[in-house]
CSV table of N, CA and C in Angstrom, one decimal:
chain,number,residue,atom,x,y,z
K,1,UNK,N,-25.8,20.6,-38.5
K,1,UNK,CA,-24.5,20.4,-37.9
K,1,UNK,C,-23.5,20.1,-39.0
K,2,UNK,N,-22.0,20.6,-39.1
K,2,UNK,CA,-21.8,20.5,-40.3
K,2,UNK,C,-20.4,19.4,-39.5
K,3,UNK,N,-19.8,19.1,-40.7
K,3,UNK,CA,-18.9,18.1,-40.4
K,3,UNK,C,-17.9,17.9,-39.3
K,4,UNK,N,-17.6,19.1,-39.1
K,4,UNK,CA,-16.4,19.4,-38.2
K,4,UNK,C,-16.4,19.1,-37.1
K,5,UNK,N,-17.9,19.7,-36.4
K,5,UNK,CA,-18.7,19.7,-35.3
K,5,UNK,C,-19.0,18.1,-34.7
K,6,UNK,N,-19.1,17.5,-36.1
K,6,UNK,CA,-19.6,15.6,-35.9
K,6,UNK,C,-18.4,15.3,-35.5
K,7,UNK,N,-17.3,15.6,-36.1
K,7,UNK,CA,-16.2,15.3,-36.4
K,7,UNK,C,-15.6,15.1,-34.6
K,8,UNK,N,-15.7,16.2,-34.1
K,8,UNK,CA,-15.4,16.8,-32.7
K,8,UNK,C,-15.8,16.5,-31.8
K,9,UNK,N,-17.7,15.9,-32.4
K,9,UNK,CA,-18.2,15.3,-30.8
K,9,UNK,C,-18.3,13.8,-30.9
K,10,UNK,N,-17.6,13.2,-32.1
K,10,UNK,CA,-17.6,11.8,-31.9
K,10,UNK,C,-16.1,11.7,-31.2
K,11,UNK,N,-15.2,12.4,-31.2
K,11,UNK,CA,-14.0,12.1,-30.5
K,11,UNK,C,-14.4,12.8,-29.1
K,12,UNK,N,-15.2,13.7,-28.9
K,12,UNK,CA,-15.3,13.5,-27.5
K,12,UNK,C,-15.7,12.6,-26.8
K,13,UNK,N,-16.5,11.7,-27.2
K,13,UNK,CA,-18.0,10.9,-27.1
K,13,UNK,C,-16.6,9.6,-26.9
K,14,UNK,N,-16.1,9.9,-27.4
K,14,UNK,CA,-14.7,8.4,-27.6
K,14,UNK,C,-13.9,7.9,-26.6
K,15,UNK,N,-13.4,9.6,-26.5
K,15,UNK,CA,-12.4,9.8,-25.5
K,15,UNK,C,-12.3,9.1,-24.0
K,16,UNK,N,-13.1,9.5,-23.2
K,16,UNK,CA,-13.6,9.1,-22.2
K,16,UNK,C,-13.5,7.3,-22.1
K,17,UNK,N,-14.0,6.9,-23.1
K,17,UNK,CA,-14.4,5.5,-23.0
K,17,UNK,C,-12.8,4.7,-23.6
K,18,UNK,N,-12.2,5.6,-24.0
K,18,UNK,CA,-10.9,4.8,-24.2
K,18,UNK,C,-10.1,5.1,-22.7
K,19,UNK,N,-10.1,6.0,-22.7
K,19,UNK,CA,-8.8,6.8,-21.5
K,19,UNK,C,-9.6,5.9,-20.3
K,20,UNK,N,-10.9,5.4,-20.1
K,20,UNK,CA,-11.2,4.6,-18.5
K,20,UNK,C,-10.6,2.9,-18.8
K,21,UNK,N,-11.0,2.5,-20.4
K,21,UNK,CA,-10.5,1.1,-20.4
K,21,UNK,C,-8.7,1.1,-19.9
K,22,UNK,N,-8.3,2.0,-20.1
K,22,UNK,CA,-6.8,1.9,-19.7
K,22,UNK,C,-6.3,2.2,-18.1
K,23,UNK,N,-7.4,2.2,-17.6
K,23,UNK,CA,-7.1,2.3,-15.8
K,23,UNK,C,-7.5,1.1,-15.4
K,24,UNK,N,-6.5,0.1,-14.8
K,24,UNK,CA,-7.2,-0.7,-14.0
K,24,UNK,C,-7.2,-0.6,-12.5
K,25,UNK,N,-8.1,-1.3,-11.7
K,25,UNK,CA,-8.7,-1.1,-10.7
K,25,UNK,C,-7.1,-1.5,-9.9
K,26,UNK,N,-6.4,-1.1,-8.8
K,26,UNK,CA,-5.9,-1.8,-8.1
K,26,UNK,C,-6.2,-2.5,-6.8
K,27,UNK,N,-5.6,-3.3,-6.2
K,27,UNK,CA,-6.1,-4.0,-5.1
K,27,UNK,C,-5.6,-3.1,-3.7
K,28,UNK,N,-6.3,-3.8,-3.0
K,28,UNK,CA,-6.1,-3.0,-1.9
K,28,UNK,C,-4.6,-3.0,-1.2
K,29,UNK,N,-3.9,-4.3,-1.2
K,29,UNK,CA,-2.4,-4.2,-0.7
K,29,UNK,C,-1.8,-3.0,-1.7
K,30,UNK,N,-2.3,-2.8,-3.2
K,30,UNK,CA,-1.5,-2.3,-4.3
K,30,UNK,C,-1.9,-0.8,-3.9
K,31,UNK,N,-2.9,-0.4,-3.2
K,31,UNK,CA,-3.3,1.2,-2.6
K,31,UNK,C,-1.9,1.5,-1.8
K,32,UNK,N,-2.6,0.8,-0.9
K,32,UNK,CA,-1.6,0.4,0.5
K,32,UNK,C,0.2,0.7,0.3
K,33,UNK,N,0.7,-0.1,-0.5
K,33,UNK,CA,1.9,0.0,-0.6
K,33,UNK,C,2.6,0.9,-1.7
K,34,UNK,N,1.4,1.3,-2.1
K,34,UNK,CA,2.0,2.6,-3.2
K,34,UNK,C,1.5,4.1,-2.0
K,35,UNK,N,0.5,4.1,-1.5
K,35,UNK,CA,0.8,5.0,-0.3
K,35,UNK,C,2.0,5.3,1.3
K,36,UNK,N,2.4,4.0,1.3
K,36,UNK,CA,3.2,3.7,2.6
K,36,UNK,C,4.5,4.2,1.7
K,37,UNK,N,5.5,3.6,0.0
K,37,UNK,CA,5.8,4.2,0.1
K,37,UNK,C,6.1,6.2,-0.2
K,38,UNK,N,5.4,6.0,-0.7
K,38,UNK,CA,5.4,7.7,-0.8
K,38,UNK,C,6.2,8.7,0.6
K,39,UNK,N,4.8,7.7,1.4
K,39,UNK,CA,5.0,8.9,2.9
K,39,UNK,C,6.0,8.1,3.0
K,40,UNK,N,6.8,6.9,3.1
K,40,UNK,CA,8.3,7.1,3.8
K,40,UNK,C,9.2,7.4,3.1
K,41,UNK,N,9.1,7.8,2.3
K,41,UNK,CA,10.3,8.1,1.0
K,41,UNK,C,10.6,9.3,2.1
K,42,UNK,N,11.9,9.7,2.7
K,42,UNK,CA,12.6,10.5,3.3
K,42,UNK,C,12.8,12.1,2.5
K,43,UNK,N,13.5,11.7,1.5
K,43,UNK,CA,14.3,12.8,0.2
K,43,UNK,C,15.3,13.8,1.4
K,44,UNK,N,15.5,13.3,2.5
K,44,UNK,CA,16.7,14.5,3.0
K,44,UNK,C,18.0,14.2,2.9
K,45,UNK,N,18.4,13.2,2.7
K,45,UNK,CA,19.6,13.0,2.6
K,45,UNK,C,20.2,12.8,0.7
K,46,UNK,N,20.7,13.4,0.1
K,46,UNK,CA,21.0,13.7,-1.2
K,46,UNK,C,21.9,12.9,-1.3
K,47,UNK,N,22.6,11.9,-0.2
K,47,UNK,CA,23.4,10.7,-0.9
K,47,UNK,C,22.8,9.6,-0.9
K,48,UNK,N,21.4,9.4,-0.3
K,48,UNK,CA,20.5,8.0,-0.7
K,48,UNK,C,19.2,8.6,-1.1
K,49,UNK,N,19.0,7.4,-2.0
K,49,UNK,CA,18.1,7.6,-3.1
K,49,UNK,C,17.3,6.1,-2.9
K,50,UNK,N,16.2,6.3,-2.8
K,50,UNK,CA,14.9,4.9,-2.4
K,50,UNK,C,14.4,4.8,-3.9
K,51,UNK,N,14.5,3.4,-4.0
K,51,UNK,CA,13.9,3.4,-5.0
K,51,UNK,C,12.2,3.2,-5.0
K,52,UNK,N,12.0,3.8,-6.0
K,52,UNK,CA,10.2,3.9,-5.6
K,52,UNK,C,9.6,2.8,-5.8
K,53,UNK,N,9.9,2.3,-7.1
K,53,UNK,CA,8.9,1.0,-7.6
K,53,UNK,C,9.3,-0.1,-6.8
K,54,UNK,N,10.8,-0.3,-6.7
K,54,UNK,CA,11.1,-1.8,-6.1
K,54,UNK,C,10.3,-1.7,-4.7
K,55,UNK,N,10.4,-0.7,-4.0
K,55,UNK,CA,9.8,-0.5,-2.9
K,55,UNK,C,8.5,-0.8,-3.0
K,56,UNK,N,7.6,-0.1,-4.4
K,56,UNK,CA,6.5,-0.2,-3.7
K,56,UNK,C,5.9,-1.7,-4.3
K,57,UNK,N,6.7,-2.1,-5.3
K,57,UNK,CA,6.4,-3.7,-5.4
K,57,UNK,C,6.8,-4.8,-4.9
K,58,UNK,N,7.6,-4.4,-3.9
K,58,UNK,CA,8.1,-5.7,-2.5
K,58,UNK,C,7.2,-5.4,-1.7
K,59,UNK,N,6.2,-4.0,-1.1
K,59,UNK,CA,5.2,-3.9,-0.3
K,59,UNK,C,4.2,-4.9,-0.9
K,60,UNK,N,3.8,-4.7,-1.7
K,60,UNK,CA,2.1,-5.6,-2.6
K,60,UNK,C,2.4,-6.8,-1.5
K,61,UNK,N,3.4,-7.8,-2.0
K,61,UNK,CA,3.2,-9.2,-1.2
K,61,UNK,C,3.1,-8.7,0.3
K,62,UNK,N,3.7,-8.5,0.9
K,62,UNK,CA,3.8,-7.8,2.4
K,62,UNK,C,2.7,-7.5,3.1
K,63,UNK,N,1.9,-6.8,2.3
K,63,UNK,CA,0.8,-6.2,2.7
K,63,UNK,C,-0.2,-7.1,2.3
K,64,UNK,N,-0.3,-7.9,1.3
K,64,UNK,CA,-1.6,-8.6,0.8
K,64,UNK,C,-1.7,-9.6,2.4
K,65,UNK,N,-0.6,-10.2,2.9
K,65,UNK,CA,-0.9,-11.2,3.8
K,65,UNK,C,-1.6,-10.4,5.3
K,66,UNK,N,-1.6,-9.4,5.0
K,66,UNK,CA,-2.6,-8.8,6.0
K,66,UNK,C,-3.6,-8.7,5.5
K,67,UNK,N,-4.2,-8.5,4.5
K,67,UNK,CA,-5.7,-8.6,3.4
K,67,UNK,C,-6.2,-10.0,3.9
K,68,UNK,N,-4.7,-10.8,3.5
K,68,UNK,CA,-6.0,-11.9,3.7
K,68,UNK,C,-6.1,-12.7,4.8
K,69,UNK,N,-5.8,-12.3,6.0
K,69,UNK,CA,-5.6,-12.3,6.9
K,69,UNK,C,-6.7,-11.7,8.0
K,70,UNK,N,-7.2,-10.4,7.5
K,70,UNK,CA,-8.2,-9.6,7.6
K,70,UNK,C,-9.4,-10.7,7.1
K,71,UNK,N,-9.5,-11.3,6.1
K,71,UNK,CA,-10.4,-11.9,5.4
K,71,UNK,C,-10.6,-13.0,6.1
K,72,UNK,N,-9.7,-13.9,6.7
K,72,UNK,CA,-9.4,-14.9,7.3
K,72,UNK,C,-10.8,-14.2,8.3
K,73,UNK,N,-10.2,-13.4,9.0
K,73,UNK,CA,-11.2,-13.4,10.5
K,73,UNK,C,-12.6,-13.1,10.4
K,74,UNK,N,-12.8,-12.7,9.1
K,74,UNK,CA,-14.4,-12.0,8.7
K,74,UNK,C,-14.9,-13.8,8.5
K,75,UNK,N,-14.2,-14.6,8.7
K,75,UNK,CA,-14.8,-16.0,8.0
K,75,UNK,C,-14.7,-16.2,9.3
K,76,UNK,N,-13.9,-15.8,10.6
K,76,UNK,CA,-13.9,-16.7,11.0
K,76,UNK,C,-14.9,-16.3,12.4
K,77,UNK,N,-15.7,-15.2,12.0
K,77,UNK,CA,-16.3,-14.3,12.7
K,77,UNK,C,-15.7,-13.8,13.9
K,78,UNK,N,-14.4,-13.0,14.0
K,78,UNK,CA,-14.2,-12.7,15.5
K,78,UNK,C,-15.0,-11.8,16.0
K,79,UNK,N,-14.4,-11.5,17.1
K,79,UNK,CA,-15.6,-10.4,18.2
K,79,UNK,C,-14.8,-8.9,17.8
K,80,UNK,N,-15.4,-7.9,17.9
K,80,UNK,CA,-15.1,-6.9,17.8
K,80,UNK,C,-14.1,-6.6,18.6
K,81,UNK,N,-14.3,-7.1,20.4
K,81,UNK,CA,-12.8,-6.9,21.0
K,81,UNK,C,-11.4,-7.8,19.9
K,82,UNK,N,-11.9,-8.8,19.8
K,82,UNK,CA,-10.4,-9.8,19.3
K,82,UNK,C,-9.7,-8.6,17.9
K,83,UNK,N,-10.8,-8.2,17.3
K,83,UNK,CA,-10.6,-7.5,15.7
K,83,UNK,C,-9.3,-6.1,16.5
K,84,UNK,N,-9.9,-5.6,17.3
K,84,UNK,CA,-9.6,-4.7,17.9
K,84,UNK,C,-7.7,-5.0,18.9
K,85,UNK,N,-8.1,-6.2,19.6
K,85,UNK,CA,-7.1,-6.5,19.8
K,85,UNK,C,-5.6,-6.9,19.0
K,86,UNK,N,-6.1,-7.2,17.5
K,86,UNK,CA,-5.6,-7.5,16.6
K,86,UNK,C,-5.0,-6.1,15.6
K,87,UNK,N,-5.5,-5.3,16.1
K,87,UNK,CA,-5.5,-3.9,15.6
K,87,UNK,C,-4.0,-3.6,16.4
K,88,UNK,N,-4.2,-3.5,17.7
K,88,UNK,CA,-3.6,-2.9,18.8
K,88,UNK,C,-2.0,-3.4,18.7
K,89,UNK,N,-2.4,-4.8,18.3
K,89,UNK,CA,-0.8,-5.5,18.3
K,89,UNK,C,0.2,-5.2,16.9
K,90,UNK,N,-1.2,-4.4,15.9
K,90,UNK,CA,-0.4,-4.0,14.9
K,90,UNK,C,0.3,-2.5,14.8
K,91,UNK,N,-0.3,-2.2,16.1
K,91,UNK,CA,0.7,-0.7,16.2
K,91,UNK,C,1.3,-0.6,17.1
K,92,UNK,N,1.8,-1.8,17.5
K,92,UNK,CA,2.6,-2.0,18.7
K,92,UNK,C,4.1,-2.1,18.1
K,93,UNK,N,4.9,-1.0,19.1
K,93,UNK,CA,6.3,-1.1,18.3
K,93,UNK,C,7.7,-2.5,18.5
K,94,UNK,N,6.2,-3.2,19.3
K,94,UNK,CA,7.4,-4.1,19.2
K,94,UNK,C,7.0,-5.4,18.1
K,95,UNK,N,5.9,-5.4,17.3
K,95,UNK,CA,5.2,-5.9,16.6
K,95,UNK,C,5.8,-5.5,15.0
K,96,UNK,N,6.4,-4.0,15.3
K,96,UNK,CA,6.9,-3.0,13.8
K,96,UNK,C,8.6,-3.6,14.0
K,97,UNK,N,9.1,-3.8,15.3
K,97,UNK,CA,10.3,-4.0,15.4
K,97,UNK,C,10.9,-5.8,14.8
K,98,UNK,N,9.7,-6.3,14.7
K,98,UNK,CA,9.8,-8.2,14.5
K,98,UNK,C,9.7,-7.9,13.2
K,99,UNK,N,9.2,-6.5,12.2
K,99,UNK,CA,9.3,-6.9,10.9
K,99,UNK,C,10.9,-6.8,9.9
K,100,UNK,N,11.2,-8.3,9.3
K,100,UNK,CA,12.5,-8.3,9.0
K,100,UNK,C,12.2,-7.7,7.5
K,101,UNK,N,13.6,-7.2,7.0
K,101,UNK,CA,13.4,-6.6,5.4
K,101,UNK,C,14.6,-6.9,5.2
K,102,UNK,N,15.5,-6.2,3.8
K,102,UNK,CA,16.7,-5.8,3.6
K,102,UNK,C,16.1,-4.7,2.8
K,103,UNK,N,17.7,-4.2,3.3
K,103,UNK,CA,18.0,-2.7,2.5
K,103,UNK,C,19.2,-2.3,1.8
K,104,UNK,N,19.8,-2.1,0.8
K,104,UNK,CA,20.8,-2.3,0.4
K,104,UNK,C,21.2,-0.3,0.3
K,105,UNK,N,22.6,-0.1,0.7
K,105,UNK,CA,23.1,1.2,1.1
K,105,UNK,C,24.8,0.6,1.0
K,106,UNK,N,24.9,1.5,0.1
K,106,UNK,CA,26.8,1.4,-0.2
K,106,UNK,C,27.5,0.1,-0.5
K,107,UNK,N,26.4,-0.5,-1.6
K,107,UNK,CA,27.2,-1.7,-1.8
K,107,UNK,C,26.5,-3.3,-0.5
K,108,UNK,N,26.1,-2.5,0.5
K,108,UNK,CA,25.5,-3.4,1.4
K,108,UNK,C,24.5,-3.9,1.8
K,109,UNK,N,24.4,-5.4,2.0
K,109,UNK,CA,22.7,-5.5,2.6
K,109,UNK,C,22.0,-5.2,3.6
K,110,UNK,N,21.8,-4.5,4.7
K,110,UNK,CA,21.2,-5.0,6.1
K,110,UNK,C,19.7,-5.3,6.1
K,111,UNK,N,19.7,-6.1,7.0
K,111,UNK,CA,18.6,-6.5,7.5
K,111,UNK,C,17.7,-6.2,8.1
K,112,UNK,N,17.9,-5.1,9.2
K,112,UNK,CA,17.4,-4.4,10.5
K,112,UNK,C,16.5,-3.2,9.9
K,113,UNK,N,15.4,-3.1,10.9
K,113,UNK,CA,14.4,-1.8,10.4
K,113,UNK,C,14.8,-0.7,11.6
K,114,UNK,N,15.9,-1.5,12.2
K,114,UNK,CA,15.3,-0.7,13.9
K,114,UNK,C,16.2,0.3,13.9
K,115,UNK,N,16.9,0.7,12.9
K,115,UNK,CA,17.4,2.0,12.9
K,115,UNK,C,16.2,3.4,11.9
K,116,UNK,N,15.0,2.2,11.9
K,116,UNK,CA,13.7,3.7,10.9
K,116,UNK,C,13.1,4.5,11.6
K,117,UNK,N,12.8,5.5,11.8
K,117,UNK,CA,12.2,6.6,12.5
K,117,UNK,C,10.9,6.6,12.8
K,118,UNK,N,10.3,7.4,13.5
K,118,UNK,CA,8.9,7.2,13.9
K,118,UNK,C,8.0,7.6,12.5
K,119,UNK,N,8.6,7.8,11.9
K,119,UNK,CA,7.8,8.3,10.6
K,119,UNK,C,7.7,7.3,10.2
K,120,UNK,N,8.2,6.6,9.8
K,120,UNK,CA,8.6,5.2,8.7
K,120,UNK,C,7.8,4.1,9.5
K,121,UNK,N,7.6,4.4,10.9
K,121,UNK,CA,6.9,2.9,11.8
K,121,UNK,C,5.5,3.7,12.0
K,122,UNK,N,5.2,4.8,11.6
K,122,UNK,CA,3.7,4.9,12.1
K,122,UNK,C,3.1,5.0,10.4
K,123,UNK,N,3.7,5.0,9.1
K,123,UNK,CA,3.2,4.8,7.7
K,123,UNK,C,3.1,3.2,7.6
K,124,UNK,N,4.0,2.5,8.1
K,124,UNK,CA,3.9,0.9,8.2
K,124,UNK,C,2.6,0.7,9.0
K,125,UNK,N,2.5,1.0,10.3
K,125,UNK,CA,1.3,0.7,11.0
K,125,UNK,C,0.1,1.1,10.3
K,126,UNK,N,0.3,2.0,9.9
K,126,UNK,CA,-1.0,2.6,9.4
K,126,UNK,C,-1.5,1.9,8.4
K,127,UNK,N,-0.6,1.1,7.6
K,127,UNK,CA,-0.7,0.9,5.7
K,127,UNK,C,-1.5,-0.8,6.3
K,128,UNK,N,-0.9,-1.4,7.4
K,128,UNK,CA,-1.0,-2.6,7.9
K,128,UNK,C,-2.5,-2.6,8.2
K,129,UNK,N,-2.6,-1.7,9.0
K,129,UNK,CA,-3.7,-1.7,9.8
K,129,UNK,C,-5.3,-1.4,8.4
K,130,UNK,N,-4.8,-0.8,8.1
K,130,UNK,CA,-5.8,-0.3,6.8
K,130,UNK,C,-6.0,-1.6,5.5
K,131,UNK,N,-4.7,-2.2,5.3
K,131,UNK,CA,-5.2,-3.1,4.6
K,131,UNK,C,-5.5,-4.4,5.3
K,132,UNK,N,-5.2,-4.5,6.6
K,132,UNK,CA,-6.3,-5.6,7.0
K,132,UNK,C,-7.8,-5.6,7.6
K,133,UNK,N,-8.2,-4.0,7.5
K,133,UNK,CA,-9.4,-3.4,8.2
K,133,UNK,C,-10.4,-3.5,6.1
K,134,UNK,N,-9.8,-3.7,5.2
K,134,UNK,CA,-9.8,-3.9,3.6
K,134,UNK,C,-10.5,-5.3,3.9
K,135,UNK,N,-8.8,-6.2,4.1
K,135,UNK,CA,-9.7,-7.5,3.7
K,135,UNK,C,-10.8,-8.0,4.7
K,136,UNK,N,-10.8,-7.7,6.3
K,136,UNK,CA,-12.3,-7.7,7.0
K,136,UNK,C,-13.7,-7.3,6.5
K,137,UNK,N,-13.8,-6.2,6.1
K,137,UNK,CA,-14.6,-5.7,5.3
K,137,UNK,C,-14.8,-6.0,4.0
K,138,UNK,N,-13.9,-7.3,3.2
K,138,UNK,CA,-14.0,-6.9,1.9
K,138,UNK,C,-13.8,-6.4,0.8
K,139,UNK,N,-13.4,-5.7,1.3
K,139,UNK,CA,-12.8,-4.0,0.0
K,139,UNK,C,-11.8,-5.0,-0.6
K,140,UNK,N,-11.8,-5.0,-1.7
K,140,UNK,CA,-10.5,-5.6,-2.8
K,140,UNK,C,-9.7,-4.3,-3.2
């Protein structure tokens, strides 16, 4: 084997082991809210613009209290109906409608979700539901 070849398969042999130390694992609110926003990012209207990160880093807190909340009930052994019941009331629209936020559009704040579309309340249910079915189970 002449040099070049060493040369070639020690940076392959390298590679790998550098490029995985630089991934870290994220948590499960941090799946969660980097998927919720995606799917509600709109993009049809070309005079508002979502910001991606702020969004998806004001999700993380939001969503963890459903993780550990999920976790809460794995301690606290509920019944499959209650887990289930607890499911139900999280894709209830009037459960999506009690969630307060702000939004800021033309200089202004509002407060209100209840002008978001069925798209934007069934990616919240879903992200909710998923990361509390995480911390029930576990899943970090």
């Amino acid at each position: 084997m002449n040099k070049q070849h060493l040369f070639f398969l020690c940076i392959l042999s390298t590679a790998p082991l550098l490029l995985s130390a630089c991934a870290q694992p994220e948590s499960s609110a941090a799946r969660h809210a980097k998927h919720l926003t995606y799917a509600s990012d709109d993009n049809f209207d070309p005079n508002y613009r979502t910001k991606l990160y702020d969004s998806y880093q004001s999700s993380i807190p939001f969503l963890q209290q459903f993780w550990e909340l999920g976790k809460k009930d794995r301690a606290a052994a509920i019944t499959q109906a209650q887990q289930q019941q607890r499911i139900d009331e999280f894709k209830s629209q009037a459960f999506l409608t009690r969630i307060n936020g702000k939004e800021h559009f033309a200089g202004k704040a509002y407060n209100s979700y209840s002008h978001r579309e069925q798209k934007w309340r069934q990616a919240m249910s879903d992200a909710i539901i998923q990361t509390y079915m995480d911390g029930y189970n576990g899943i970090k």
